[in-house]
Amino acid sequence: MFGAGLLRTARCLDADSERSYQDLFDRLDTNKDGKVDIAELRAGLKAMGIFRHGAAQKIVLSGDQNNDGTLDFNEFTRYLKEHEKKLRLTFKSLDKNNDGRIDASEIQQSLEELGIHVSKEDARKILHSMDIDGTMMVDWNEWREHFLLYPAHNLEEIIRYWKHSTVLDLGESLAIPDEFTEEEKSSGGWWKQLMAGAVAGAVSRTGTAPLDRMKVLMQVHSSKSNKIGLVGGFRQMIAEGGLSSLWRGNGINVLKIAPETAIKFMAYEQYKKILTAEGQKIETHKRFMAGSLAGATAQTAIYPMEVLKTRLTLRKTGQFSGMLDCAKKILKKEGVIAFYKGYIPNLLGIIPYAGIDLAVYESLKNTWLSYHTDSTNPGVLVLLGCGTISSTCGQLASYPLALVRTRMQAQASLDASDQPSMNTLLKKIVAKDGFFGLYRGILPNFMKVIPAVSISYVVYEYMKTGLGISK
């Protein structure tokens, strides 16, 4: 009811702006102290269905003239008037035929001009999210109501809003680094998001490390003649090295998150500049290309850490005193090339994983939207479900290459004559253990998907709140 009241108030702005601004301010000012702070505004935005992180904080920072962290009525009114002017300009730029309304073809045309290709159906989804009277056209009042308390005003920001609210899916892979606005980069918001993601990844990996170690042991040591089961495998690990041995290799697995994330982000920005002429918008296919190249660059840079992780995961008690000792021994005995064993199947595995993960994710989400035409936002649980299923399908396609990569990383300590190539190793595994031998260790791998996704999401949300970038 509160959200509906806010919307009704917003609709009346033309009739009596000052009075309507006052009504809206009074509704947001829940503690009646004559000021609206970030918490009050966030609650109001949530009631209106605006869930983009940082929106409340951005509005207060933009309108706060005396830097007291709140908006009084004059500051609130000044902000809304300025915001409306900017929204009006964007509305006019979308209204190609100047009839005072925006239809699906005009949205399609405007996005095409920015190098973003969307179907008529996607354009209609965007309209549906703003259309109040059911005409499948959006007039100025509907446009203003939709964006009045959302800090986006230019077309580029509004497109990002459509994308992040899942109204419009630009087809960007989840593996492609996040893009940040110039404002986010200059204000330092980007590093907070990267940090939140890194901490979430660290906690998630630590929580599922025993299952990850079990997967690696099965990939390398399990066969028809030497079957390793889940219960037996865990007993074997604990008997050999105690309870703490379940977390062998986790230290470097967590340590490589930060450099991989940073390299991927920086490389992505550079590749975008190389692939796009100055001043032009980057097209979707070039964004894919930049993301793929950035991922490959990050993998190349941190791959020696991947090899170290495998060796430390498989080590016997007392074999290495730590990461540095492991690296020194590998370098001394096997040379630099040992740090890149399995590199080719690792890179090849990214292609089917990312492609299938993305395709399944989009298909599931679009299927949900087609059955729930009254909603444009599937919500967190639905998106987590789609992500879990799509990730599982991606793993099924790429798992044989991941297994070969791990075997090659582990076998680098053998004599050169005993180190088969990728193709030879694939043939040997199939000949010895059959087709399903390519999927050794996939059970613990699947078992860690749901807890890993859930832990990561919860920690990410807490980190965003702690760093001041929460929704």
XYZ file of C-alpha atoms in Angstrom:
471
model
C 0.000 0.000 0.000
C 2.860 2.365 0.797
C 4.415 1.760 -2.652
C 1.055 2.319 -4.376
C 0.629 5.564 -2.452
C 3.993 6.788 -3.591
C 3.128 5.994 -7.198
C -0.220 7.765 -6.988
C 1.490 10.811 -5.512
C 4.060 10.815 -8.302
C 1.271 10.737 -10.900
C -0.204 13.973 -9.536
C 2.925 16.065 -9.966
C 1.635 18.044 -12.954
C -1.470 19.199 -11.107
C 0.273 20.779 -8.183
C 4.010 20.186 -8.103
C 4.845 21.779 -4.763
C 1.950 20.071 -2.968
C 2.758 16.730 -4.618
C 6.428 17.034 -3.714
C 5.344 17.731 -0.121
C 3.058 14.652 -0.074
C 5.819 12.468 -1.433
C 8.344 13.888 1.038
C 5.947 13.335 3.964
C 5.428 9.707 2.976
C 9.190 9.092 2.761
C 9.918 10.937 6.036
C 8.677 8.086 8.220
C 10.127 9.385 11.518
C 8.694 12.880 10.855
C 11.911 14.796 11.638
C 11.623 16.980 8.527
C 14.446 15.132 6.778
C 14.775 12.037 4.609
C 17.883 9.943 5.192
C 19.292 7.055 3.146
C 17.519 4.357 5.207
C 14.115 6.054 4.820
C 14.641 6.621 1.110
C 15.836 3.029 0.612
C 12.636 1.753 2.301
C 10.557 3.994 0.032
C 12.389 2.810 -3.084
C 11.923 -0.811 -2.037
C 8.182 -0.183 -1.640
C 8.169 1.140 -5.217
C 10.033 -1.905 -6.513
C 13.319 -0.086 -7.183
C 16.045 -2.493 -6.112
C 19.174 -1.223 -7.908
C 21.985 -0.995 -5.366
C 23.174 2.452 -4.378
C 20.071 4.285 -5.704
C 19.064 5.802 -2.330
C 22.637 6.774 -1.508
C 23.109 8.364 -4.938
C 19.935 10.469 -4.631
C 20.887 11.767 -1.164
C 24.461 12.556 -2.256
C 23.194 14.365 -5.371
C 20.648 16.509 -3.525
C 22.416 17.058 -0.199
C 23.504 20.722 -0.344
C 24.662 21.141 3.269
C 26.439 17.740 3.472
C 24.525 16.536 6.537
C 23.732 13.152 4.965
C 19.996 13.858 4.655
C 17.582 15.763 2.409
C 15.310 18.426 3.817
C 12.209 19.446 1.831
C 13.976 22.217 -0.132
C 16.872 19.939 -1.096
C 14.431 17.161 -2.016
C 12.367 19.520 -4.202
C 15.452 20.973 -5.901
C 16.777 17.492 -6.682
C 13.441 16.301 -8.163
C 13.070 19.401 -10.362
C 16.584 19.032 -11.774
C 16.080 15.299 -12.227
C 12.794 15.857 -14.083
C 14.461 18.254 -16.527
C 17.048 15.604 -17.417
C 14.384 12.913 -17.689
C 12.374 15.151 -20.044
C 15.373 15.486 -22.397
C 15.869 11.712 -22.493
C 12.145 11.166 -23.100
C 12.239 13.579 -26.048
C 15.292 11.819 -27.523
C 13.348 8.525 -27.479
C 10.153 10.077 -28.858
C 11.299 10.000 -32.494
C 8.029 11.156 -34.077
C 7.358 13.839 -31.417
C 3.839 12.588 -30.639
C 4.401 12.722 -26.900
C 4.497 8.926 -26.537
C 7.138 6.211 -26.849
C 6.330 2.924 -28.585
C 8.298 -0.314 -29.031
C 9.709 0.642 -32.454
C 11.101 3.911 -31.049
C 12.849 2.063 -28.209
C 14.186 -0.451 -30.744
C 15.448 2.338 -33.011
C 17.110 4.253 -30.146
C 18.950 1.144 -28.958
C 20.003 0.285 -32.529
C 21.605 3.725 -32.791
C 23.731 2.795 -29.759
C 24.773 -0.506 -31.355
C 22.441 -2.596 -29.161
C 20.268 -4.967 -31.172
C 17.033 -6.039 -29.484
C 13.989 -7.881 -30.758
C 10.504 -6.389 -30.925
C 9.580 -8.690 -28.031
C 12.379 -7.271 -25.838
C 11.289 -3.716 -26.690
C 7.727 -4.627 -25.673
C 9.009 -6.037 -22.355
C 10.646 -2.678 -21.645
C 7.409 -0.840 -22.461
C 5.356 -3.260 -20.354
C 7.503 -2.445 -17.302
C 6.556 1.270 -17.569
C 3.059 1.094 -19.095
C 0.375 2.011 -16.531
C -2.744 2.296 -18.721
C -2.154 -0.830 -20.848
C -1.866 1.010 -24.188
C 1.659 -0.381 -24.849
C 2.746 3.227 -25.255
C 4.455 5.325 -22.610
C 3.650 9.014 -22.230
C 5.636 11.586 -20.256
C 3.697 11.016 -17.008
C 4.305 7.254 -17.128
C 7.977 7.783 -17.978
C 8.460 10.290 -15.156
C 6.649 8.109 -12.630
C 8.856 5.150 -13.492
C 12.141 7.038 -13.117
C 11.244 9.831 -10.662
C 12.971 8.209 -7.693
C 15.584 6.359 -9.695
C 18.836 8.309 -10.148
C 19.286 7.357 -13.831
C 18.388 10.110 -16.278
C 20.485 9.811 -19.462
C 19.835 7.026 -21.972
C 23.040 5.114 -21.257
C 22.235 4.883 -17.527
C 18.628 3.930 -18.248
C 19.771 1.112 -20.547
C 21.991 -0.152 -17.706
C 18.929 0.003 -15.428
C 16.875 -2.054 -17.907
C 19.688 -4.581 -18.154
C 20.237 -4.937 -14.399
C 16.519 -5.113 -13.630
C 16.363 -8.071 -16.079
C 13.778 -6.303 -18.231
C 16.311 -6.371 -21.026
C 19.002 -8.989 -21.394
C 21.863 -7.768 -23.574
C 23.250 -11.281 -23.748
C 26.328 -10.591 -21.654
C 27.958 -13.650 -20.161
C 28.166 -13.816 -16.391
C 31.845 -14.569 -16.938
C 32.416 -11.202 -18.603
C 33.674 -8.588 -16.119
C 31.254 -6.029 -14.712
C 31.157 -2.688 -16.452
C 31.190 0.425 -14.353
C 30.105 3.942 -15.229
C 32.633 6.778 -15.277
C 30.991 8.063 -12.095
C 31.470 4.686 -10.369
C 35.101 4.626 -11.483
C 35.838 8.176 -10.310
C 33.991 7.768 -6.993
C 35.716 4.501 -6.171
C 32.492 2.471 -6.212
C 33.978 -0.050 -8.646
C 36.665 -1.309 -6.246
C 34.074 -1.768 -3.506
C 32.047 -4.033 -5.792
C 35.178 -5.953 -6.815
C 36.173 -6.300 -3.165
C 32.690 -7.533 -2.207
C 32.900 -10.115 -4.996
C 36.398 -11.218 -3.972
C 35.451 -11.702 -0.304
C 32.272 -13.570 -1.303
C 34.350 -15.832 -3.547
C 36.913 -16.449 -0.782
C 34.281 -17.447 1.791
C 32.430 -19.570 -0.770
C 35.587 -21.441 -1.828
C 36.630 -22.014 1.773
C 33.193 -23.383 2.637
C 33.247 -25.885 -0.234
C 37.009 -26.671 -0.178
C 36.618 -30.273 1.120
C 34.353 -31.117 -1.829
C 36.793 -29.412 -4.199
C 39.700 -31.462 -2.842
C 37.632 -34.634 -3.179
C 36.917 -33.760 -6.814
C 40.629 -33.290 -7.596
C 41.565 -36.599 -5.881
C 38.904 -38.433 -7.904
C 39.990 -36.779 -11.150
C 43.615 -37.840 -10.687
C 43.549 -41.103 -8.713
C 40.133 -42.710 -9.245
C 39.741 -45.438 -11.896
C 37.910 -48.715 -12.473
C 40.639 -50.557 -10.594
C 40.966 -47.908 -7.849
C 37.491 -46.598 -7.103
C 37.284 -43.705 -4.641
C 33.888 -43.073 -3.077
C 32.799 -39.939 -1.231
C 32.733 -41.428 2.275
C 35.840 -43.555 1.722
C 37.686 -40.625 0.152
C 37.002 -38.318 3.108
C 38.034 -41.028 5.579
C 41.241 -41.580 3.615
C 42.079 -37.855 3.639
C 41.422 -37.474 7.375
C 43.398 -40.625 8.221
C 46.381 -39.393 6.157
C 46.510 -35.775 7.316
C 43.847 -35.038 9.908
C 40.735 -32.851 9.605
C 42.704 -29.824 8.369
C 43.876 -31.812 5.320
C 40.374 -31.369 3.845
C 41.382 -27.749 3.143
C 44.701 -28.479 1.394
C 45.143 -26.152 -1.575
C 42.444 -23.756 -0.393
C 44.916 -21.009 0.601
C 46.191 -20.451 -2.928
C 42.691 -21.021 -4.349
C 41.530 -17.993 -2.314
C 44.725 -16.034 -2.948
C 44.307 -16.128 -6.727
C 40.847 -14.473 -6.637
C 42.181 -10.918 -6.175
C 44.807 -10.895 -8.982
C 42.492 -12.731 -11.401
C 39.623 -10.291 -10.771
C 41.876 -7.220 -11.025
C 43.639 -8.400 -14.210
C 40.326 -9.348 -15.839
C 38.829 -5.938 -15.018
C 41.839 -3.920 -16.226
C 42.315 -6.047 -19.365
C 38.604 -5.737 -20.194
C 38.812 -1.934 -20.090
C 41.894 -1.960 -22.362
C 40.418 -4.405 -24.888
C 37.255 -2.300 -25.112
C 39.380 0.739 -26.009
C 41.340 -1.223 -28.636
C 38.200 -2.690 -30.259
C 36.175 0.544 -30.327
C 36.915 3.853 -32.037
C 37.202 6.807 -29.673
C 33.860 8.317 -28.708
C 31.824 5.393 -30.065
C 29.645 3.001 -28.085
C 30.966 -0.546 -27.840
C 28.773 -3.025 -29.722
C 27.534 -6.232 -28.104
C 29.728 -8.630 -30.127
C 32.810 -6.500 -29.372
C 31.901 -6.554 -25.676
C 31.823 -10.370 -25.876
C 35.195 -10.350 -27.619
C 36.716 -7.986 -25.041
C 35.348 -10.135 -22.209
C 36.704 -13.359 -23.723
C 40.149 -11.823 -24.295
C 40.153 -10.403 -20.759
C 39.301 -13.833 -19.351
C 42.069 -15.475 -21.389
C 44.561 -12.791 -20.285
C 43.689 -13.268 -16.607
C 43.914 -17.053 -16.934
C 47.325 -16.797 -18.611
C 48.644 -14.540 -15.848
C 47.421 -16.611 -12.898
C 47.693 -20.095 -14.429
C 50.871 -20.991 -12.471
C 48.749 -20.508 -9.328
C 46.247 -23.029 -10.752
C 49.062 -25.581 -11.099
C 50.254 -24.837 -7.553
C 46.688 -25.277 -6.280
C 46.453 -28.751 -7.866
C 49.848 -29.835 -6.505
C 49.101 -28.521 -2.995
C 45.661 -30.176 -3.047
C 47.214 -33.555 -3.921
C 50.253 -33.282 -1.627
C 51.045 -35.829 1.063
C 51.667 -34.733 4.653
C 55.105 -33.101 4.902
C 55.701 -33.025 1.120
C 55.744 -29.218 0.949
C 56.073 -26.693 3.767
C 53.927 -24.151 1.925
C 53.192 -22.397 -1.379
C 56.692 -20.972 -1.850
C 58.358 -24.289 -1.051
C 56.071 -26.026 -3.572
C 56.865 -23.432 -6.267
C 60.640 -23.685 -5.635
C 60.629 -27.496 -5.851
C 58.570 -27.518 -9.067
C 60.850 -24.893 -10.638
C 64.041 -26.704 -9.611
C 62.940 -30.176 -10.677
C 60.690 -29.515 -13.698
C 61.419 -26.015 -14.975
C 59.130 -23.094 -15.867
C 57.111 -25.117 -18.406
C 55.631 -27.222 -15.575
C 53.630 -24.161 -14.471
C 51.714 -24.210 -17.778
C 50.869 -27.917 -18.048
C 47.192 -28.313 -18.982
C 46.949 -24.710 -20.189
C 45.422 -25.597 -23.589
C 42.544 -27.797 -22.294
C 41.963 -25.128 -19.627
C 41.423 -22.414 -22.253
C 39.406 -24.711 -24.517
C 37.162 -25.639 -21.587
C 36.152 -22.009 -21.062
C 34.433 -21.878 -24.491
C 31.765 -24.630 -24.032
C 31.295 -23.722 -20.361
C 30.663 -20.002 -20.941
C 28.578 -20.553 -24.093
C 26.289 -23.236 -22.653
C 26.070 -21.547 -19.239
C 24.876 -18.324 -20.880
C 22.498 -19.998 -23.369
C 20.788 -22.124 -20.691
C 20.602 -19.165 -18.264
C 18.917 -16.953 -20.886
C 16.524 -19.730 -21.974
C 15.408 -20.510 -18.410
C 14.961 -16.847 -17.506
C 13.029 -16.067 -20.714
C 10.821 -19.139 -20.158
C 10.002 -17.853 -16.659
C 9.202 -14.388 -18.054
C 6.963 -15.875 -20.779
C 4.850 -17.637 -18.107
C 4.788 -14.601 -15.794
C 3.860 -11.788 -18.150
C 2.713 -9.606 -15.249
C 6.281 -9.344 -13.947
C 9.546 -8.162 -15.483
C 11.758 -9.147 -12.546
C 12.119 -12.884 -11.807
C 13.542 -12.189 -8.353
C 16.627 -13.485 -6.563
C 15.537 -17.100 -5.985
C 14.510 -17.637 -9.621
C 17.750 -16.101 -10.915
C 19.829 -18.185 -8.463
C 17.968 -21.284 -9.662
C 18.593 -20.395 -13.311
C 22.260 -19.741 -12.532
C 22.677 -23.049 -10.695
C 21.083 -25.112 -13.511
C 22.960 -23.251 -16.280
C 26.263 -23.618 -14.429
C 25.620 -27.359 -14.031
C 24.915 -27.736 -17.772
C 28.065 -25.773 -18.599
C 30.099 -28.052 -16.331
C 28.679 -31.174 -17.988
C 29.928 -29.922 -21.366
C 33.371 -28.775 -20.230
C 34.130 -31.299 -17.481
C 36.199 -33.759 -19.608
C 38.568 -30.906 -20.510
C 38.752 -29.851 -16.845
C 39.631 -33.437 -15.883
C 42.374 -33.612 -18.548
C 43.755 -30.246 -17.380
C 43.958 -31.466 -13.765
C 45.602 -34.756 -14.826
C 48.189 -32.845 -16.883
C 48.886 -30.482 -13.979
C 49.349 -33.421 -11.627
C 51.428 -35.519 -14.065
C 53.948 -32.756 -14.768
C 56.169 -34.240 -12.039
C 56.539 -37.491 -14.024
C 59.222 -38.162 -16.621
C 58.700 -36.432 -19.969
C 57.983 -39.779 -21.648
C 55.098 -40.351 -19.221
C 53.456 -36.980 -19.903
C 50.895 -37.539 -22.667
C 49.421 -34.773 -24.794
C 45.808 -33.682 -24.370
C 44.498 -35.950 -27.176
C 46.540 -38.945 -26.023
C 45.360 -38.517 -22.446
C 41.704 -38.315 -23.543
C 42.092 -41.547 -25.540
C 43.867 -43.313 -22.664
C 41.135 -42.363 -20.161
C 38.352 -43.592 -22.492
C 40.255 -46.810 -23.304
C 40.918 -47.585 -19.643
C 37.730 -46.366 -17.900
C 35.218 -45.880 -20.712
C 33.340 -42.684 -21.601
C 32.233 -42.097 -18.000
C 35.877 -42.073 -16.972
C 35.916 -38.514 -18.358
C 33.479 -37.563 -15.564
C 35.425 -38.854 -12.540
C 34.832 -36.511 -9.584
C 31.780 -34.794 -11.051
C 29.546 -35.793 -8.093
C 31.406 -33.682 -5.472
C 31.682 -30.976 -8.126
C 27.881 -30.887 -8.486
C 27.413 -31.114 -4.724
C 29.335 -27.882 -4.187
C 27.391 -25.803 -6.785
C 24.331 -24.913 -4.660
C 26.221 -24.192 -1.385
C 28.885 -22.253 -3.319
C 26.307 -20.062 -5.086
C 24.279 -19.551 -1.892
C 27.271 -18.707 0.335
C 28.687 -16.387 -2.304
C 25.369 -14.531 -2.707
C 24.760 -14.074 1.042
C 28.329 -12.881 1.736
C 28.215 -10.559 -1.301
C 25.038 -8.907 0.002
C 26.525 -8.453 3.513
C 29.731 -7.030 2.017
C 27.779 -4.536 -0.096
C 25.936 -3.366 3.020
C 29.183 -3.071 4.977
C 30.901 -1.107 2.195
C 27.944 1.228 1.692
C 26.913 -0.033 -1.762
C 23.901 -2.105 -0.736
C 20.591 -1.898 -2.514
